[in-house]
Amino acid sequence: EELRSISAITAREISKNASDKFKGVASAILPTVFYGTFDTNKDIGSIWKDIWEEHTTGSTAIKLYSSEIIEQLSKQLTSASWNAKKQSAMALKAVSEVKDLTESMDVLLPLVLDGLSGRTWQGKEQLVELLPALALSSKQYFIDKSSKMEDITKVLVRESKKVSKQYRRFAIDALGKFLDGFPDVDYYTEVKEMLFSVLEDNDDDGDDEGHDKPLQLMVMASAAKALGMVWTRNVQLQEQHSAEFVAHVCKALVRNVWNVRSALLDTLEKFLAKMDLASSSTSIISEESIVLILDSLLEGSLRDFKYISLRNQGLQLLKLLVEKVKGTQANSPRVLEKFTQVFVAVKKDPVPSISETAALIEADLKS
């Protein structure tokens, strides 16, 4: 750490006292400066950030020096130092947010996949977060490389089963982001049982005590949100698995803390968004499932007077559900009756913005 600090301070002094010479060798120095801005020591990182901001215009400079930056970060990914791997992963993720990395994927992808092999180490979560970020910034790369997408999926599934809950939640998040971003990779049936198990807290590995409960809840929230992100877009599979999906999610919605419930509302929104009830000739989602969603939505969200954010979230889901079933065979008399019961309750909400919006949604359903 002392050497990193000395390097940062030295670079700052050169930047201040010999700025013309600094600019003359910018392409050689700025990649190191960019890497330094992600130093795990905030004080050291802030020095590098000052230098970077003084000599660049942010994302434009990342694009300008991307080749040099990627070359340097690629070397750091293979470092024996965990901190160096972590820091380079953070830096590469930032690059992926402003630049398409398709041309660099033949180099970067094997390095990241290799870096994720083996045991969990402190900071490895940055590497697992990098994987979907790289893939999503390089979609052109996968046009004729379905096997590469399969490789990524298998690695993320494997990492999502790691014992360390601190790491596992990031791996599950990464799995969800990747599968949601690549509709052609359908892994719902392969991962659903794992996610259901985490959501229902049935995967106890024996290493958690009571003081780790908040961490377990974060893992559960990650699994809850991932369920919607990995939910299949295949109509036949939707028809086969929608009842099971709804049963698990709705059961969890009425018995969990607010952050897990919020994630479950997100996942129900994804679940509904990925289904087209209007154009399907079959019943993708049953009457029983819609009624169960409405009952659970009322109990787990719309009647929670402690958290207005959950009620607002539930209201948006109610609006989406109305949009999905209106004018379709799913809007049966029983479903319509249940909608009416829900609207009667929500229109009594003490917050005018909620009660008034509920009335508008009901009017839309009946129009």
mmCIF file of C-alpha atoms in Angstrom:
data_model
loop_
_atom_site.group_PDB
_atom_site.id
_atom_site.type_symbol
_atom_site.label_atom_id
_atom_site.label_comp_id
_atom_site.label_asym_id
_atom_site.label_seq_id
_atom_site.Cartn_x
_atom_site.Cartn_y
_atom_site.Cartn_z
ATOM 1 C CA GLU A 1 0.000 0.000 0.000
ATOM 2 C CA GLU A 2 2.881 2.360 0.731
ATOM 3 C CA LEU A 3 4.269 1.850 -2.770
ATOM 4 C CA ARG A 4 0.842 2.555 -4.293
ATOM 5 C CA SER A 5 0.609 5.744 -2.265
ATOM 6 C CA ILE A 6 4.085 6.877 -3.324
ATOM 7 C CA SER A 7 3.237 6.194 -6.978
ATOM 8 C CA ALA A 8 0.048 8.241 -6.770
ATOM 9 C CA ILE A 9 1.723 11.177 -5.026
ATOM 10 C CA THR A 10 4.633 11.145 -7.495
ATOM 11 C CA ALA A 11 2.250 11.140 -10.459
ATOM 12 C CA ARG A 12 0.325 14.046 -8.935
ATOM 13 C CA GLU A 13 3.491 16.107 -8.512
ATOM 14 C CA ILE A 14 4.541 15.450 -12.114
ATOM 15 C CA SER A 15 1.039 16.373 -13.246
ATOM 16 C CA LYS A 16 1.183 19.667 -11.362
ATOM 17 C CA ASN A 17 4.772 20.734 -12.014
ATOM 18 C CA ALA A 18 5.391 19.328 -15.489
ATOM 19 C CA SER A 19 1.951 19.305 -17.058
ATOM 20 C CA ASP A 20 3.236 19.868 -20.608
ATOM 21 C CA LYS A 21 5.497 16.828 -20.433
ATOM 22 C CA PHE A 22 2.683 14.863 -18.787
ATOM 23 C CA LYS A 23 0.388 15.625 -21.705
ATOM 24 C CA GLY A 24 3.091 14.557 -24.126
ATOM 25 C CA VAL A 25 3.091 11.031 -22.750
ATOM 26 C CA ALA A 26 -0.601 10.880 -21.846
ATOM 27 C CA SER A 27 -1.286 7.674 -23.767
ATOM 28 C CA ALA A 28 1.377 5.912 -21.703
ATOM 29 C CA ILE A 29 0.426 7.377 -18.330
ATOM 30 C CA LEU A 30 -3.352 7.811 -18.370
ATOM 31 C CA PRO A 31 -4.185 4.068 -18.457
ATOM 32 C CA THR A 32 -2.292 3.737 -15.173
ATOM 33 C CA VAL A 33 -4.071 6.805 -13.823
ATOM 34 C CA PHE A 34 -7.457 5.337 -14.775
ATOM 35 C CA TYR A 35 -6.590 2.042 -13.099
ATOM 36 C CA GLY A 36 -5.505 3.956 -10.000
ATOM 37 C CA THR A 37 -8.865 5.696 -9.646
ATOM 38 C CA PHE A 38 -10.300 2.338 -8.572
ATOM 39 C CA ASP A 39 -7.745 1.749 -5.815
ATOM 40 C CA THR A 40 -9.326 0.015 -2.834
ATOM 41 C CA ASN A 41 -7.749 2.646 -0.572
ATOM 42 C CA LYS A 42 -10.036 5.665 -0.991
ATOM 43 C CA ASP A 43 -7.299 8.176 -0.174
ATOM 44 C CA ILE A 44 -5.012 6.765 -2.861
ATOM 45 C CA GLY A 45 -7.891 6.481 -5.302
ATOM 46 C CA SER A 46 -8.852 10.128 -4.777
ATOM 47 C CA ILE A 47 -5.329 11.253 -5.743
ATOM 48 C CA TRP A 48 -5.556 9.336 -9.011
ATOM 49 C CA LYS A 49 -9.067 10.717 -9.610
ATOM 50 C CA ASP A 50 -7.774 14.278 -9.247
ATOM 51 C CA ILE A 51 -5.103 13.588 -11.871
ATOM 52 C CA TRP A 52 -7.607 11.892 -14.203
ATOM 53 C CA GLU A 53 -10.099 14.751 -13.952
ATOM 54 C CA GLU A 54 -7.393 17.354 -14.518
ATOM 55 C CA HIS A 55 -6.175 15.803 -17.766
ATOM 56 C CA THR A 56 -9.303 14.220 -19.263
ATOM 57 C CA THR A 57 -12.964 14.816 -20.029
ATOM 58 C CA GLY A 58 -14.255 11.628 -18.435
ATOM 59 C CA SER A 59 -15.860 9.029 -20.692
ATOM 60 C CA THR A 60 -14.405 10.588 -23.843
ATOM 61 C CA ALA A 61 -10.900 9.866 -22.568
ATOM 62 C CA ILE A 62 -11.858 6.278 -21.725
ATOM 63 C CA LYS A 63 -12.875 5.759 -25.352
ATOM 64 C CA LEU A 64 -9.798 7.576 -26.657
ATOM 65 C CA TYR A 65 -7.346 5.493 -24.657
ATOM 66 C CA SER A 66 -9.426 2.314 -24.534
ATOM 67 C CA SER A 67 -6.849 0.131 -26.301
ATOM 68 C CA GLU A 68 -4.103 1.089 -23.866
ATOM 69 C CA ILE A 69 -6.435 0.840 -20.868
ATOM 70 C CA ILE A 70 -7.713 -2.612 -21.851
ATOM 71 C CA GLU A 71 -4.177 -3.856 -22.512
ATOM 72 C CA GLN A 72 -3.082 -2.822 -19.029
ATOM 73 C CA LEU A 73 -6.186 -4.099 -17.265
ATOM 74 C CA SER A 74 -5.937 -7.453 -19.052
ATOM 75 C CA LYS A 75 -2.515 -7.964 -17.516
ATOM 76 C CA GLN A 76 -3.833 -7.097 -14.053
ATOM 77 C CA LEU A 77 -6.609 -9.681 -14.366
ATOM 78 C CA THR A 78 -3.971 -12.399 -14.318
ATOM 79 C CA SER A 79 -2.158 -10.942 -11.308
ATOM 80 C CA ALA A 80 -1.510 -13.120 -8.266
ATOM 81 C CA SER A 81 -2.797 -10.236 -6.143
ATOM 82 C CA TRP A 82 -6.487 -10.367 -5.245
ATOM 83 C CA ASN A 83 -6.555 -6.592 -4.902
ATOM 84 C CA ALA A 84 -5.151 -6.154 -8.402
ATOM 85 C CA LYS A 85 -7.776 -8.523 -9.852
ATOM 86 C CA LYS A 86 -10.537 -6.703 -7.977
ATOM 87 C CA GLN A 87 -9.305 -3.276 -9.035
ATOM 88 C CA SER A 88 -8.935 -4.240 -12.692
ATOM 89 C CA ALA A 89 -12.423 -5.795 -12.705
ATOM 90 C CA MET A 90 -13.921 -2.572 -11.347
ATOM 91 C CA ALA A 91 -12.057 -0.547 -13.958
ATOM 92 C CA LEU A 92 -13.104 -2.825 -16.832
ATOM 93 C CA LYS A 93 -16.726 -2.658 -15.724
ATOM 94 C CA ALA A 94 -16.512 1.134 -15.936
ATOM 95 C CA VAL A 95 -15.068 0.849 -19.457
ATOM 96 C CA SER A 96 -17.891 -1.503 -20.489
ATOM 97 C CA GLU A 97 -20.439 1.115 -19.443
ATOM 98 C CA VAL A 98 -19.193 3.638 -22.022
ATOM 99 C CA LYS A 99 -17.758 1.487 -24.824
ATOM 100 C CA ASP A 100 -18.666 -1.583 -26.861
ATOM 101 C CA LEU A 101 -15.967 -4.130 -26.064
ATOM 102 C CA THR A 102 -16.775 -6.599 -28.841
ATOM 103 C CA GLU A 103 -13.325 -6.272 -30.410
ATOM 104 C CA SER A 104 -11.626 -7.096 -27.101
ATOM 105 C CA MET A 105 -13.777 -10.049 -26.056
ATOM 106 C CA ASP A 106 -11.491 -12.732 -27.499
ATOM 107 C CA VAL A 107 -8.905 -11.546 -24.980
ATOM 108 C CA LEU A 108 -11.079 -10.474 -22.060
ATOM 109 C CA LEU A 109 -13.670 -13.258 -21.876
ATOM 110 C CA PRO A 110 -11.208 -16.148 -21.318
ATOM 111 C CA LEU A 111 -9.392 -14.088 -18.679
ATOM 112 C CA VAL A 112 -12.579 -13.386 -16.730
ATOM 113 C CA LEU A 113 -13.867 -16.955 -16.981
ATOM 114 C CA ASP A 114 -10.501 -18.273 -15.838
ATOM 115 C CA GLY A 115 -10.387 -15.753 -12.997
ATOM 116 C CA LEU A 116 -13.729 -17.026 -11.713
ATOM 117 C CA SER A 117 -12.546 -20.617 -11.455
ATOM 118 C CA GLY A 118 -11.518 -21.986 -8.099
ATOM 119 C CA ARG A 119 -12.333 -20.874 -4.593
ATOM 120 C CA THR A 120 -13.930 -17.662 -3.437
ATOM 121 C CA TRP A 121 -11.603 -14.835 -2.432
ATOM 122 C CA GLN A 122 -12.160 -11.358 -1.046
ATOM 123 C CA GLY A 123 -13.124 -9.085 -3.919
ATOM 124 C CA LYS A 124 -14.118 -11.873 -6.310
ATOM 125 C CA GLU A 125 -17.609 -10.366 -6.431
ATOM 126 C CA GLN A 126 -16.194 -7.590 -8.627
ATOM 127 C CA LEU A 127 -15.097 -10.190 -11.160
ATOM 128 C CA VAL A 128 -18.455 -11.976 -11.231
ATOM 129 C CA GLU A 129 -20.221 -8.618 -11.687
ATOM 130 C CA LEU A 130 -17.881 -7.849 -14.572
ATOM 131 C CA LEU A 131 -18.927 -10.919 -16.574
ATOM 132 C CA PRO A 132 -22.498 -9.844 -17.475
ATOM 133 C CA ALA A 133 -21.337 -6.241 -17.888
ATOM 134 C CA LEU A 134 -18.787 -7.327 -20.507
ATOM 135 C CA ALA A 135 -21.294 -9.550 -22.277
ATOM 136 C CA LEU A 136 -24.034 -6.928 -22.386
ATOM 137 C CA SER A 137 -21.638 -4.333 -23.794
ATOM 138 C CA SER A 138 -20.533 -6.747 -26.528
ATOM 139 C CA LYS A 139 -23.711 -8.346 -27.891
ATOM 140 C CA GLN A 140 -22.386 -8.335 -31.456
ATOM 141 C CA TYR A 141 -19.653 -10.699 -30.338
ATOM 142 C CA PHE A 142 -22.175 -13.458 -29.576
ATOM 143 C CA ILE A 143 -24.082 -13.392 -32.877
ATOM 144 C CA ASP A 144 -22.432 -16.607 -34.093
ATOM 145 C CA LYS A 145 -21.035 -17.775 -30.762
ATOM 146 C CA SER A 146 -23.864 -19.479 -28.888
ATOM 147 C CA SER A 147 -21.356 -21.796 -27.225
ATOM 148 C CA LYS A 148 -19.724 -18.781 -25.568
ATOM 149 C CA MET A 149 -23.071 -17.748 -24.070
ATOM 150 C CA GLU A 150 -23.485 -21.295 -22.807
ATOM 151 C CA ASP A 151 -20.028 -21.124 -21.194
ATOM 152 C CA ILE A 152 -20.887 -17.876 -19.426
ATOM 153 C CA THR A 153 -24.205 -19.233 -18.186
ATOM 154 C CA LYS A 154 -22.640 -22.386 -16.777
ATOM 155 C CA VAL A 155 -19.989 -20.381 -14.932
ATOM 156 C CA LEU A 156 -22.586 -18.022 -13.441
ATOM 157 C CA VAL A 157 -24.788 -20.939 -12.360
ATOM 158 C CA ARG A 158 -21.785 -22.564 -10.711
ATOM 159 C CA GLU A 159 -20.801 -19.359 -8.938
ATOM 160 C CA SER A 160 -24.401 -18.849 -7.766
ATOM 161 C CA LYS A 161 -24.102 -22.060 -5.763
ATOM 162 C CA LYS A 162 -21.002 -21.032 -3.810
ATOM 163 C CA VAL A 163 -21.125 -21.386 -0.031
ATOM 164 C CA SER A 164 -20.106 -17.804 0.779
ATOM 165 C CA LYS A 165 -23.338 -15.848 1.049
ATOM 166 C CA GLN A 166 -21.495 -12.537 0.830
ATOM 167 C CA TYR A 167 -20.257 -13.587 -2.611
ATOM 168 C CA ARG A 168 -23.264 -15.649 -3.635
ATOM 169 C CA ARG A 169 -25.677 -12.729 -3.730
ATOM 170 C CA PHE A 170 -23.498 -10.963 -6.301
ATOM 171 C CA ALA A 171 -23.234 -14.136 -8.381
ATOM 172 C CA ILE A 172 -27.017 -14.565 -8.376
ATOM 173 C CA ASP A 173 -27.443 -10.921 -9.399
ATOM 174 C CA ALA A 174 -24.971 -11.465 -12.239
ATOM 175 C CA LEU A 175 -26.800 -14.591 -13.411
ATOM 176 C CA GLY A 176 -30.087 -12.705 -13.505
ATOM 177 C CA LYS A 177 -28.647 -9.762 -15.435
ATOM 178 C CA PHE A 178 -27.021 -12.007 -18.017
ATOM 179 C CA LEU A 179 -30.055 -14.207 -18.710
ATOM 180 C CA ASP A 180 -32.389 -11.210 -18.775
ATOM 181 C CA GLY A 181 -30.132 -9.497 -21.296
ATOM 182 C CA PHE A 182 -29.839 -12.516 -23.592
ATOM 183 C CA PRO A 183 -33.371 -13.823 -24.309
ATOM 184 C CA ASP A 184 -32.076 -16.625 -26.526
ATOM 185 C CA VAL A 185 -30.346 -18.249 -23.548
ATOM 186 C CA ASP A 186 -33.215 -19.975 -21.750
ATOM 187 C CA TYR A 187 -32.048 -21.496 -18.481
ATOM 188 C CA TYR A 188 -35.161 -21.067 -16.370
ATOM 189 C CA THR A 189 -35.822 -24.774 -15.863
ATOM 190 C CA GLU A 190 -32.172 -25.374 -14.935
ATOM 191 C CA VAL A 191 -31.955 -22.665 -12.261
ATOM 192 C CA LYS A 192 -35.463 -22.376 -10.831
ATOM 193 C CA GLU A 193 -35.050 -24.966 -8.076
ATOM 194 C CA MET A 194 -31.846 -23.341 -6.858
ATOM 195 C CA LEU A 195 -33.510 -19.928 -6.707
ATOM 196 C CA PHE A 196 -36.674 -21.273 -5.057
ATOM 197 C CA SER A 197 -34.502 -22.966 -2.440
ATOM 198 C CA VAL A 198 -32.645 -19.742 -1.634
ATOM 199 C CA LEU A 199 -35.869 -17.742 -1.582
ATOM 200 C CA GLU A 200 -37.441 -20.141 0.878
ATOM 201 C CA ASP A 201 -34.245 -20.268 2.957
ATOM 202 C CA ASN A 202 -33.995 -24.039 2.519
ATOM 203 C CA ASP A 203 -30.341 -24.124 1.498
ATOM 204 C CA ASP A 204 -28.823 -23.742 4.974
ATOM 205 C CA ASP A 205 -25.167 -24.729 4.750
ATOM 206 C CA GLY A 206 -24.615 -24.558 8.470
ATOM 207 C CA ASP A 207 -22.221 -21.614 8.431
ATOM 208 C CA ASP A 208 -24.732 -18.938 9.418
ATOM 209 C CA GLU A 209 -25.558 -17.833 12.917
ATOM 210 C CA GLY A 210 -28.242 -15.397 13.958
ATOM 211 C CA HIS A 211 -26.020 -12.377 13.393
ATOM 212 C CA ASP A 212 -25.755 -13.318 9.711
ATOM 213 C CA LYS A 213 -29.512 -13.086 9.179
ATOM 214 C CA PRO A 214 -29.312 -9.671 7.428
ATOM 215 C CA LEU A 215 -26.871 -11.184 4.935
ATOM 216 C CA GLN A 216 -29.174 -14.141 4.341
ATOM 217 C CA LEU A 217 -32.038 -11.724 3.660
ATOM 218 C CA MET A 218 -29.895 -9.965 1.051
ATOM 219 C CA VAL A 219 -29.223 -13.308 -0.628
ATOM 220 C CA MET A 220 -32.949 -14.052 -0.575
ATOM 221 C CA ALA A 221 -33.684 -10.659 -2.136
ATOM 222 C CA SER A 222 -31.163 -11.384 -4.896
ATOM 223 C CA ALA A 223 -32.799 -14.751 -5.590
ATOM 224 C CA ALA A 224 -36.239 -13.144 -5.539
ATOM 225 C CA LYS A 225 -35.275 -10.557 -8.135
ATOM 226 C CA ALA A 226 -33.347 -13.047 -10.265
ATOM 227 C CA LEU A 227 -36.420 -15.276 -10.642
ATOM 228 C CA GLY A 228 -38.125 -12.677 -12.801
ATOM 229 C CA MET A 229 -34.967 -11.944 -14.746
ATOM 230 C CA VAL A 230 -34.429 -15.604 -15.648
ATOM 231 C CA TRP A 231 -38.142 -16.256 -16.304
ATOM 232 C CA THR A 232 -38.568 -17.876 -19.700
ATOM 233 C CA ARG A 233 -39.945 -16.115 -22.778
ATOM 234 C CA ASN A 234 -40.926 -19.439 -24.350
ATOM 235 C CA VAL A 235 -44.730 -19.628 -24.474
ATOM 236 C CA GLN A 236 -44.896 -23.403 -23.994
ATOM 237 C CA LEU A 237 -42.586 -23.254 -20.985
ATOM 238 C CA GLN A 238 -44.526 -20.313 -19.584
ATOM 239 C CA GLU A 239 -47.705 -22.353 -19.739
ATOM 240 C CA GLN A 240 -46.010 -25.314 -18.033
ATOM 241 C CA HIS A 241 -44.306 -23.373 -15.242
ATOM 242 C CA SER A 242 -46.371 -20.241 -14.540
ATOM 243 C CA ALA A 243 -48.485 -21.846 -11.792
ATOM 244 C CA GLU A 244 -45.401 -23.075 -9.931
ATOM 245 C CA PHE A 245 -43.679 -19.704 -10.341
ATOM 246 C CA VAL A 246 -46.667 -17.785 -9.002
ATOM 247 C CA ALA A 247 -47.142 -20.190 -6.084
ATOM 248 C CA HIS A 248 -43.550 -19.809 -4.866
ATOM 249 C CA VAL A 249 -43.357 -16.049 -5.369
ATOM 250 C CA CYS A 250 -46.743 -15.275 -3.819
ATOM 251 C CA LYS A 251 -46.051 -17.485 -0.806
ATOM 252 C CA ALA A 252 -42.843 -15.547 -0.197
ATOM 253 C CA LEU A 253 -44.528 -12.185 -0.796
ATOM 254 C CA VAL A 254 -46.811 -12.475 2.225
ATOM 255 C CA ARG A 255 -44.210 -13.642 4.741
ATOM 256 C CA ASN A 256 -41.015 -11.655 4.157
ATOM 257 C CA VAL A 257 -39.335 -8.422 5.201
ATOM 258 C CA TRP A 258 -39.724 -5.324 3.039
ATOM 259 C CA ASN A 259 -36.557 -5.630 0.914
ATOM 260 C CA VAL A 260 -37.364 -9.210 -0.092
ATOM 261 C CA ARG A 261 -40.964 -8.232 -0.829
ATOM 262 C CA SER A 262 -39.759 -5.330 -2.955
ATOM 263 C CA ALA A 263 -37.603 -7.736 -4.969
ATOM 264 C CA LEU A 264 -40.573 -10.098 -5.335
ATOM 265 C CA LEU A 265 -42.724 -7.280 -6.696
ATOM 266 C CA ASP A 266 -39.961 -6.563 -9.219
ATOM 267 C CA THR A 267 -39.923 -10.206 -10.207
ATOM 268 C CA LEU A 268 -43.699 -10.359 -10.663
ATOM 269 C CA GLU A 269 -43.423 -7.301 -12.893
ATOM 270 C CA LYS A 270 -40.801 -9.069 -15.024
ATOM 271 C CA PHE A 271 -42.925 -12.217 -15.027
ATOM 272 C CA LEU A 272 -45.933 -10.359 -16.415
ATOM 273 C CA ALA A 273 -43.931 -8.191 -18.805
ATOM 274 C CA LYS A 274 -42.478 -11.247 -20.531
ATOM 275 C CA MET A 275 -45.899 -12.750 -21.245
ATOM 276 C CA ASP A 276 -48.268 -11.830 -24.063
ATOM 277 C CA LEU A 277 -51.723 -12.870 -22.912
ATOM 278 C CA ALA A 278 -53.502 -11.099 -25.762
ATOM 279 C CA SER A 279 -51.928 -12.951 -28.691
ATOM 280 C CA SER A 280 -51.738 -16.400 -27.138
ATOM 281 C CA SER A 281 -54.375 -18.940 -28.086
ATOM 282 C CA THR A 282 -53.717 -20.876 -24.896
ATOM 283 C CA SER A 283 -54.050 -19.989 -21.247
ATOM 284 C CA ILE A 284 -50.473 -19.096 -20.295
ATOM 285 C CA ILE A 285 -51.513 -18.181 -16.783
ATOM 286 C CA SER A 286 -54.441 -19.758 -14.987
ATOM 287 C CA GLU A 287 -57.368 -18.069 -13.303
ATOM 288 C CA GLU A 288 -56.135 -19.454 -9.974
ATOM 289 C CA SER A 289 -52.717 -17.878 -10.470
ATOM 290 C CA ILE A 290 -54.121 -14.433 -11.254
ATOM 291 C CA VAL A 291 -56.358 -14.583 -8.186
ATOM 292 C CA LEU A 292 -53.391 -15.683 -6.076
ATOM 293 C CA ILE A 293 -51.317 -12.757 -7.366
ATOM 294 C CA LEU A 294 -54.092 -10.317 -6.460
ATOM 295 C CA ASP A 295 -54.588 -11.796 -2.981
ATOM 296 C CA SER A 296 -50.857 -11.754 -2.277
ATOM 297 C CA LEU A 297 -50.460 -8.275 -3.711
ATOM 298 C CA LEU A 298 -53.107 -7.011 -1.329
ATOM 299 C CA GLU A 299 -51.635 -8.720 1.727
ATOM 300 C CA GLY A 300 -47.939 -8.296 0.976
ATOM 301 C CA SER A 301 -47.932 -4.816 -0.525
ATOM 302 C CA LEU A 302 -51.082 -2.751 -0.969
ATOM 303 C CA ARG A 303 -52.160 -3.042 2.687
ATOM 304 C CA ASP A 304 -48.692 -2.416 4.111
ATOM 305 C CA PHE A 305 -49.221 0.989 5.695
ATOM 306 C CA LYS A 306 -45.685 1.073 7.097
ATOM 307 C CA TYR A 307 -43.917 1.283 3.730
ATOM 308 C CA ILE A 308 -45.443 3.634 1.176
ATOM 309 C CA SER A 309 -42.773 2.594 -1.335
ATOM 310 C CA LEU A 310 -44.106 -0.983 -1.261
ATOM 311 C CA ARG A 311 -47.650 0.256 -1.815
ATOM 312 C CA ASN A 312 -46.542 2.378 -4.766
ATOM 313 C CA GLN A 313 -44.657 -0.586 -6.175
ATOM 314 C CA GLY A 314 -47.696 -2.795 -5.726
ATOM 315 C CA LEU A 315 -49.886 -0.211 -7.420
ATOM 316 C CA GLN A 316 -47.651 -0.215 -10.497
ATOM 317 C CA LEU A 317 -47.848 -4.005 -10.597
ATOM 318 C CA LEU A 318 -51.633 -3.828 -10.306
ATOM 319 C CA LYS A 319 -51.677 -1.432 -13.265
ATOM 320 C CA LEU A 320 -49.545 -3.798 -15.340
ATOM 321 C CA LEU A 321 -51.747 -6.762 -14.446
ATOM 322 C CA VAL A 322 -54.827 -4.845 -15.584
ATOM 323 C CA GLU A 323 -53.104 -3.979 -18.865
ATOM 324 C CA LYS A 324 -52.172 -7.613 -19.408
ATOM 325 C CA VAL A 325 -55.540 -9.247 -18.716
ATOM 326 C CA LYS A 326 -57.886 -6.575 -20.068
ATOM 327 C CA GLY A 327 -59.659 -7.809 -23.175
ATOM 328 C CA THR A 328 -58.241 -11.332 -22.908
ATOM 329 C CA GLN A 329 -59.695 -14.675 -21.874
ATOM 330 C CA ALA A 330 -57.754 -14.300 -18.619
ATOM 331 C CA ASN A 331 -60.213 -11.630 -17.457
ATOM 332 C CA SER A 332 -62.819 -14.108 -16.240
ATOM 333 C CA PRO A 333 -65.755 -13.238 -13.945
ATOM 334 C CA ARG A 334 -63.841 -14.631 -10.958
ATOM 335 C CA VAL A 335 -60.762 -12.548 -11.787
ATOM 336 C CA LEU A 336 -62.904 -9.449 -12.293
ATOM 337 C CA GLU A 337 -64.546 -10.028 -8.913
ATOM 338 C CA LYS A 338 -61.131 -10.283 -7.248
ATOM 339 C CA PHE A 339 -59.984 -7.096 -8.973
ATOM 340 C CA THR A 340 -63.043 -5.347 -7.567
ATOM 341 C CA GLN A 341 -62.200 -6.489 -4.018
ATOM 342 C CA VAL A 342 -58.655 -5.195 -4.387
ATOM 343 C CA PHE A 343 -59.757 -1.829 -5.739
ATOM 344 C CA VAL A 344 -62.283 -1.380 -2.922
ATOM 345 C CA ALA A 345 -59.429 -1.746 -0.435
ATOM 346 C CA VAL A 346 -56.844 0.362 -2.260
ATOM 347 C CA LYS A 347 -59.219 3.254 -2.917
ATOM 348 C CA LYS A 348 -59.348 3.666 0.877
ATOM 349 C CA ASP A 349 -55.587 4.272 1.087
ATOM 350 C CA PRO A 350 -54.862 7.388 3.208
ATOM 351 C CA VAL A 351 -52.393 8.674 0.603
ATOM 352 C CA PRO A 352 -54.389 10.498 -2.112
ATOM 353 C CA SER A 353 -51.906 9.742 -4.891
ATOM 354 C CA ILE A 354 -52.414 6.014 -4.277
ATOM 355 C CA SER A 355 -56.181 6.000 -3.817
ATOM 356 C CA GLU A 356 -56.758 8.279 -6.807
ATOM 357 C CA THR A 357 -54.447 6.259 -9.047
ATOM 358 C CA ALA A 358 -56.246 3.076 -7.995
ATOM 359 C CA ALA A 359 -59.546 4.614 -9.087
ATOM 360 C CA LEU A 360 -58.071 5.475 -12.488
ATOM 361 C CA ILE A 361 -56.718 1.948 -12.952
ATOM 362 C CA GLU A 362 -60.114 0.489 -12.044
ATOM 363 C CA ALA A 363 -61.811 2.785 -14.552
ATOM 364 C CA ASP A 364 -59.400 1.587 -17.230
ATOM 365 C CA LEU A 365 -60.229 -2.039 -16.447
ATOM 366 C CA LYS A 366 -63.952 -1.383 -16.776
ATOM 367 C CA SER A 367 -63.729 0.773 -19.900
#
